[in-house]
Amino acid sequence: MRHLTELFVFAHVVDHGGFTAAARRLRLPKSTVSKRVSDLEQRFGATLIARTSRTFHVTDLGREVHRHAKAMIAEGEAAAASAERRQSEPMGVVRMTASAASCQSGLTSVLADLTTRLPRIQVVLHATNRYVDLVQEGFDLAVRAHRNPLPDSELVQRRIGEAVSILVASPDYLRRRGEPAAPEDLHQHDGLLNAPETGAWVVRSSERLFEARPSARLFADEPSTLVRAAMEGFGIAALPLGLCRPLIDQGALRRVLPVWSAGATSISLVMPYRRGVMPSVRAAADHFVETLPTAMTLAP
């Protein structure tokens, strides 16, 4: 890298027509400026500036090297300007990850709004239900759904709210099987569950909790599968309100036991702890904190 410094000094010497003026401009001793140019000439094995106590003449090779040195300086200044612009306005790529349920529960519409409001931001979204190591895999942020507190780590955590789950079924299923009047009736119904080990719903009202154990009809760890199965009349499912709300409004699903909820999942925004977070990442994070509670029907 030393020869880049020598080229930088050499370009200033040529631009300012001498060593004294260049040294003044660079705020360096004249002897240092002269040595940098001499080192460059020694590196190239040729004279770049013919100088005596009275003359200062740039050789043909010196003029050619000067053109390249000026181009190098221009590229360096362009790189610095680009970095300054990115630090002053939200622009560039934001790499993020979220669960499939979060994407289906309103995150996608929030992303559309983000890119409309800040068109110079480009979002790369990785939708997955597996745990993603943000630092090792190079992600800027994550929207995480979790029932237990996230472990302490070097990640920055911003709690957004809670996604409340409700019980839903298709109108056709409820016509065929009848509508439960109380949680105790759920054991007579078919249940669409996440996994065999979670064979019960803990439902809550303002007055009490109840563990309901339906007859398991289907297990699926992917929310869109449970939504489709519920719409097809397979049984009752416990799903996030934000995911079901549009389908309830359309009449494709109906809420079962409306005064009861089926648990809640915390939603948090997680970011690696870094100094100098890019404005694009900071703007995206602030946008999610502001808009996700409404889009995903989150409780405070």
GROMACS .gro file of C-alpha atoms in nm:
model
  300
    1MET     CA    1   0.000   0.000   0.000
    2ARG     CA    2   0.300   0.233   0.043
    3HIS     CA    3   0.327   0.306  -0.329
    4LEU     CA    4  -0.032   0.435  -0.326
    5THR     CA    5   0.075   0.701  -0.075
    6GLU     CA    6   0.372   0.782  -0.296
    7LEU     CA    7   0.144   0.821  -0.598
    8PHE     CA    8  -0.085   1.048  -0.396
    9VAL     CA    9   0.207   1.273  -0.298
   10PHE     CA   10   0.349   1.267  -0.650
   11ALA     CA   11   0.016   1.382  -0.798
   12HIS     CA   12   0.007   1.678  -0.560
   13VAL     CA   13   0.365   1.774  -0.646
   14VAL     CA   14   0.279   1.781  -1.017
   15ASP     CA   15  -0.054   1.958  -0.961
   16HIS     CA   16   0.104   2.232  -0.752
   17GLY     CA   17   0.416   2.272  -0.963
   18GLY     CA   18   0.673   2.199  -0.698
   19PHE     CA   19   0.767   2.034  -0.373
   20THR     CA   20   0.726   2.339  -0.150
   21ALA     CA   21   0.370   2.412  -0.259
   22ALA     CA   22   0.273   2.043  -0.238
   23ALA     CA   23   0.423   2.013   0.111
   24ARG     CA   24   0.225   2.318   0.222
   25ARG     CA   25  -0.094   2.173   0.073
   26LEU     CA   26  -0.040   1.830   0.231
   27ARG     CA   27   0.086   1.978   0.560
   28LEU     CA   28   0.397   1.764   0.542
   29PRO     CA   29   0.766   1.853   0.569
   30LYS     CA   30   0.919   1.925   0.230
   31SER     CA   31   1.181   1.657   0.297
   32THR     CA   32   0.905   1.397   0.341
   33VAL     CA   33   0.740   1.497   0.014
   34SER     CA   34   1.072   1.480  -0.170
   35LYS     CA   35   1.151   1.138  -0.024
   36ARG     CA   36   0.811   0.998  -0.127
   37VAL     CA   37   0.871   1.103  -0.488
   38SER     CA   38   1.226   0.966  -0.481
   39ASP     CA   39   1.101   0.634  -0.344
   40LEU     CA   40   0.845   0.618  -0.625
   41GLU     CA   41   1.110   0.686  -0.887
   42GLN     CA   42   1.329   0.416  -0.735
   43ARG     CA   43   1.035   0.175  -0.742
   44PHE     CA   44   0.975   0.247  -1.112
   45GLY     CA   45   1.347   0.267  -1.196
   46ALA     CA   46   1.298   0.593  -1.388
   47THR     CA   47   1.294   0.969  -1.337
   48LEU     CA   48   0.947   1.117  -1.309
   49ILE     CA   49   1.044   1.475  -1.230
   50ALA     CA   50   1.367   1.628  -1.356
   51ARG     CA   51   1.456   1.890  -1.100
   52THR     CA   52   1.747   2.106  -1.006
   53SER     CA   53   1.767   2.406  -0.779
   54ARG     CA   54   1.621   2.615  -1.064
   55THR     CA   55   1.414   2.380  -1.281
   56PHE     CA   56   1.112   2.155  -1.237
   57HIS     CA   57   1.017   1.939  -1.535
   58VAL     CA   58   0.779   1.642  -1.549
   59THR     CA   59   0.911   1.371  -1.782
   60ASP     CA   60   0.698   1.187  -2.037
   61LEU     CA   61   0.675   0.887  -1.803
   62GLY     CA   62   0.597   1.125  -1.518
   63ARG     CA   63   0.301   1.271  -1.709
   64GLU     CA   64   0.168   0.920  -1.779
   65VAL     CA   65   0.207   0.815  -1.415
   66HIS     CA   66   0.039   1.140  -1.314
   67ARG     CA   67  -0.270   1.055  -1.519
   68HIS     CA   68  -0.301   0.721  -1.345
   69ALA     CA   69  -0.237   0.877  -1.005
   70LYS     CA   70  -0.512   1.135  -1.065
   71ALA     CA   71  -0.752   0.856  -1.165
   72MET     CA   72  -0.664   0.670  -0.845
   73ILE     CA   73  -0.734   0.979  -0.634
   74ALA     CA   74  -1.063   1.039  -0.815
   75GLU     CA   75  -1.174   0.681  -0.746
   76GLY     CA   76  -1.078   0.717  -0.381
   77GLU     CA   77  -1.275   1.039  -0.348
   78ALA     CA   78  -1.573   0.874  -0.520
   79ALA     CA   79  -1.556   0.585  -0.272
   80ALA     CA   80  -1.549   0.828   0.021
   81ALA     CA   81  -1.841   1.026  -0.123
   82SER     CA   82  -2.039   0.705  -0.171
   83ALA     CA   83  -1.979   0.604   0.189
   84GLU     CA   84  -2.083   0.950   0.310
   85ARG     CA   85  -2.405   0.935   0.109
   86ARG     CA   86  -2.493   0.594   0.249
   87GLN     CA   87  -2.433   0.722   0.600
   88SER     CA   88  -2.653   1.027   0.545
   89GLU     CA   89  -2.956   0.877   0.366
   90PRO     CA   90  -3.132   0.539   0.375
   91MET     CA   91  -3.009   0.349   0.071
   92GLY     CA   92  -2.862   0.009  -0.008
   93VAL     CA   93  -2.941  -0.354   0.068
   94VAL     CA   94  -3.101  -0.473   0.393
   95ARG     CA   95  -3.069  -0.849   0.451
   96MET     CA   96  -3.330  -0.982   0.692
   97THR     CA   97  -3.491  -1.305   0.801
   98ALA     CA   98  -3.831  -1.394   0.947
   99SER     CA   99  -4.049  -1.697   1.006
  100ALA     CA  100  -4.304  -1.808   0.750
  101ALA     CA  101  -4.586  -1.719   0.990
  102SER     CA  102  -4.456  -1.364   1.031
  103CYS     CA  103  -4.434  -1.323   0.655
  104GLN     CA  104  -4.792  -1.445   0.614
  105SER     CA  105  -4.925  -1.239   0.907
  106GLY     CA  106  -4.855  -0.893   0.770
  107LEU     CA  107  -4.479  -0.858   0.728
  108THR     CA  108  -4.503  -0.869   0.348
  109SER     CA  109  -4.737  -0.569   0.335
  110VAL     CA  110  -4.507  -0.380   0.570
  111LEU     CA  111  -4.212  -0.451   0.338
  112ALA     CA  112  -4.410  -0.320   0.042
  113ASP     CA  113  -4.482   0.000   0.233
  114LEU     CA  114  -4.115   0.032   0.332
  115THR     CA  115  -3.987   0.010  -0.025
  116THR     CA  116  -4.251   0.260  -0.136
  117ARG     CA  117  -4.158   0.513   0.131
  118LEU     CA  118  -3.782   0.455   0.091
  119PRO     CA  119  -3.730   0.352  -0.273
  120ARG     CA  120  -3.350   0.348  -0.246
  121ILE     CA  121  -3.365   0.058   0.002
  122GLN     CA  122  -3.356  -0.296  -0.138
  123VAL     CA  123  -3.473  -0.574   0.096
  124VAL     CA  124  -3.346  -0.932   0.072
  125LEU     CA  125  -3.585  -1.146   0.280
  126HIS     CA  126  -3.503  -1.503   0.387
  127ALA     CA  127  -3.821  -1.672   0.513
  128THR     CA  128  -3.742  -1.975   0.728
  129ASN     CA  129  -3.855  -2.141   1.049
  130ARG     CA  130  -3.503  -2.248   1.146
  131TYR     CA  131  -3.286  -2.051   1.387
  132VAL     CA  132  -3.063  -1.813   1.191
  133ASP     CA  133  -2.729  -1.692   1.328
  134LEU     CA  134  -2.742  -1.328   1.219
  135VAL     CA  135  -2.372  -1.259   1.270
  136GLN     CA  136  -2.235  -1.576   1.112
  137GLU     CA  137  -2.476  -1.566   0.818
  138GLY     CA  138  -2.446  -1.195   0.753
  139PHE     CA  139  -2.801  -1.073   0.823
  140ASP     CA  140  -2.879  -0.717   0.926
  141LEU     CA  141  -3.194  -0.792   1.126
  142ALA     CA  142  -3.460  -1.053   1.204
  143VAL     CA  143  -3.825  -1.054   1.304
  144ARG     CA  144  -3.851  -1.334   1.560
  145ALA     CA  145  -4.157  -1.498   1.712
  146HIS     CA  146  -4.091  -1.659   2.051
  147ARG     CA  147  -4.291  -1.787   2.345
  148ASN     CA  148  -4.002  -1.769   2.593
  149PRO     CA  149  -3.768  -1.472   2.648
  150LEU     CA  150  -3.485  -1.461   2.398
  151PRO     CA  151  -3.149  -1.558   2.548
  152ASP     CA  152  -2.910  -1.282   2.648
  153SER     CA  153  -2.658  -1.228   2.373
  154GLU     CA  154  -2.469  -0.960   2.186
  155LEU     CA  155  -2.779  -0.906   1.972
  156VAL     CA  156  -2.988  -0.594   2.009
  157GLN     CA  157  -3.349  -0.687   2.090
  158ARG     CA  158  -3.649  -0.460   2.041
  159ARG     CA  159  -3.982  -0.601   2.153
  160ILE     CA  160  -4.264  -0.514   1.912
  161GLY     CA  161  -4.566  -0.682   2.072
  162GLU     CA  162  -4.757  -1.009   2.104
  163ALA     CA  163  -4.929  -1.209   1.831
  164VAL     CA  164  -5.247  -1.344   1.990
  165SER     CA  165  -5.371  -1.680   1.855
  166ILE     CA  166  -5.741  -1.760   1.817
  167LEU     CA  167  -5.944  -2.068   1.734
  168VAL     CA  168  -6.087  -2.081   1.382
  169ALA     CA  169  -6.272  -2.324   1.157
  170SER     CA  170  -6.453  -2.313   0.826
  171PRO     CA  171  -6.829  -2.239   0.818
  172ASP     CA  172  -6.881  -2.578   0.652
  173TYR     CA  173  -6.705  -2.763   0.936
  174LEU     CA  174  -6.911  -2.581   1.197
  175ARG     CA  175  -7.233  -2.662   1.012
  176ARG     CA  176  -7.143  -3.031   1.004
  177ARG     CA  177  -7.001  -3.070   1.353
  178GLY     CA  178  -7.173  -2.795   1.548
  179GLU     CA  179  -7.016  -2.490   1.709
  180PRO     CA  180  -6.851  -2.533   2.051
  181ALA     CA  181  -7.030  -2.336   2.321
  182ALA     CA  182  -6.755  -2.379   2.583
  183PRO     CA  183  -6.390  -2.496   2.591
  184GLU     CA  184  -6.503  -2.829   2.734
  185ASP     CA  185  -6.675  -2.900   2.400
  186LEU     CA  186  -6.343  -2.891   2.209
  187HIS     CA  187  -6.258  -3.252   2.300
  188GLN     CA  188  -6.546  -3.358   2.072
  189HIS     CA  189  -6.391  -3.178   1.773
  190ASP     CA  190  -6.109  -3.242   1.528
  191GLY     CA  191  -5.797  -3.038   1.594
  192LEU     CA  192  -5.532  -2.910   1.352
  193LEU     CA  193  -5.215  -2.893   1.559
  194ASN     CA  194  -4.851  -2.791   1.522
  195ALA     CA  195  -4.686  -3.111   1.645
  196PRO     CA  196  -4.768  -3.435   1.834
  197GLU     CA  197  -4.595  -3.305   2.147
  198THR     CA  198  -4.831  -3.005   2.150
  199GLY     CA  199  -5.153  -3.205   2.151
  200ALA     CA  200  -5.346  -2.952   2.358
  201TRP     CA  201  -5.449  -2.589   2.344
  202VAL     CA  202  -5.433  -2.378   2.657
  203VAL     CA  203  -5.719  -2.137   2.599
  204ARG     CA  204  -5.772  -1.826   2.806
  205SER     CA  205  -6.059  -1.596   2.884
  206SER     CA  206  -6.067  -1.298   3.115
  207GLU     CA  207  -6.167  -1.532   3.398
  208ARG     CA  208  -5.984  -1.863   3.361
  209LEU     CA  209  -5.751  -2.098   3.174
  210PHE     CA  210  -5.852  -2.431   3.026
  211GLU     CA  211  -5.648  -2.708   2.863
  212ALA     CA  212  -5.845  -2.835   2.566
  213ARG     CA  213  -5.751  -3.164   2.399
  214PRO     CA  214  -5.922  -3.205   2.061
  215SER     CA  215  -5.902  -3.521   1.853
  216ALA     CA  216  -5.586  -3.464   1.646
  217ARG     CA  217  -5.669  -3.473   1.276
  218LEU     CA  218  -5.354  -3.315   1.133
  219PHE     CA  219  -5.011  -3.205   1.254
  220ALA     CA  220  -4.821  -2.941   1.056
  221ASP     CA  221  -4.543  -2.701   1.158
  222GLU     CA  222  -4.612  -2.464   0.868
  223PRO     CA  223  -4.895  -2.214   0.928
  224SER     CA  224  -5.021  -2.186   0.571
  225THR     CA  225  -5.085  -2.564   0.573
  226LEU     CA  226  -5.299  -2.532   0.885
  227VAL     CA  227  -5.485  -2.237   0.734
  228ARG     CA  228  -5.561  -2.432   0.417
  229ALA     CA  229  -5.669  -2.739   0.616
  230ALA     CA  230  -5.902  -2.527   0.829
  231MET     CA  231  -6.052  -2.365   0.518
  232GLU     CA  232  -6.107  -2.710   0.368
  233GLY     CA  233  -6.307  -2.816   0.675
  234PHE     CA  234  -6.057  -3.057   0.832
  235GLY     CA  235  -6.110  -2.920   1.182
  236ILE     CA  236  -6.040  -2.637   1.424
  237ALA     CA  237  -5.701  -2.464   1.427
  238ALA     CA  238  -5.528  -2.222   1.665
  239LEU     CA  239  -5.366  -1.954   1.450
  240PRO     CA  240  -5.239  -1.595   1.488
  241LEU     CA  241  -5.514  -1.336   1.461
  242GLY     CA  242  -5.313  -1.137   1.207
  243LEU     CA  243  -5.295  -1.440   0.981
  244CYS     CA  244  -5.665  -1.523   1.009
  245ARG     CA  245  -5.821  -1.178   1.011
  246PRO     CA  246  -5.842  -1.133   0.630
  247LEU     CA  247  -5.996  -1.481   0.592
  248ILE     CA  248  -6.249  -1.411   0.867
  249ASP     CA  249  -6.342  -1.084   0.695
  250GLN     CA  250  -6.388  -1.276   0.368
  251GLY     CA  251  -6.606  -1.542   0.534
  252ALA     CA  252  -6.361  -1.826   0.458
  253LEU     CA  253  -6.304  -1.885   0.831
  254ARG     CA  254  -6.506  -1.819   1.144
  255ARG     CA  255  -6.378  -1.756   1.491
  256VAL     CA  256  -6.460  -2.029   1.743
  257LEU     CA  257  -6.525  -1.933   2.107
  258PRO     CA  258  -6.475  -1.559   2.042
  259VAL     CA  259  -6.413  -1.462   2.404
  260TRP     CA  260  -6.128  -1.713   2.433
  261SER     CA  261  -5.775  -1.683   2.301
  262ALA     CA  262  -5.534  -1.970   2.235
  263GLY     CA  263  -5.209  -1.824   2.362
  264ALA     CA  264  -4.976  -1.551   2.248
  265THR     CA  265  -4.634  -1.532   2.088
  266SER     CA  266  -4.393  -1.245   2.148
  267ILE     CA  267  -4.262  -1.069   1.839
  268SER     CA  268  -3.920  -0.904   1.861
  269LEU     CA  269  -3.687  -0.730   1.623
  270VAL     CA  270  -3.329  -0.854   1.660
  271MET     CA  271  -3.014  -0.697   1.518
  272PRO     CA  272  -2.641  -0.765   1.555
  273TYR     CA  273  -2.471  -0.518   1.785
  274ARG     CA  274  -2.262  -0.303   1.555
  275ARG     CA  275  -2.117   0.044   1.570
  276GLY     CA  276  -2.213   0.264   1.281
  277VAL     CA  277  -2.534   0.089   1.172
  278MET     CA  278  -2.614   0.184   0.815
  279PRO     CA  279  -2.903   0.431   0.776
  280SER     CA  280  -3.085   0.179   0.556
  281VAL     CA  281  -3.086  -0.082   0.835
  282ARG     CA  282  -3.181   0.172   1.101
  283ALA     CA  283  -3.464   0.308   0.884
  284ALA     CA  284  -3.597  -0.043   0.816
  285ALA     CA  285  -3.586  -0.134   1.186
  286ASP     CA  286  -3.771   0.184   1.287
  287HIS     CA  287  -4.031   0.120   1.017
  288PHE     CA  288  -4.098  -0.233   1.145
  289VAL     CA  289  -4.133  -0.116   1.505
  290GLU     CA  290  -4.380   0.149   1.393
  291THR     CA  291  -4.593  -0.053   1.151
  292LEU     CA  292  -4.579  -0.422   1.243
  293PRO     CA  293  -4.807  -0.396   1.550
  294THR     CA  294  -5.097  -0.285   1.329
  295ALA     CA  295  -5.015  -0.507   1.031
  296MET     CA  296  -4.980  -0.820   1.244
  297THR     CA  297  -5.260  -0.727   1.492
  298LEU     CA  298  -5.016  -0.731   1.781
  299ALA     CA  299  -5.112  -0.659   2.139
  300PRO     CA  300  -4.880  -0.422   2.333
   0.00000   0.00000   0.00000
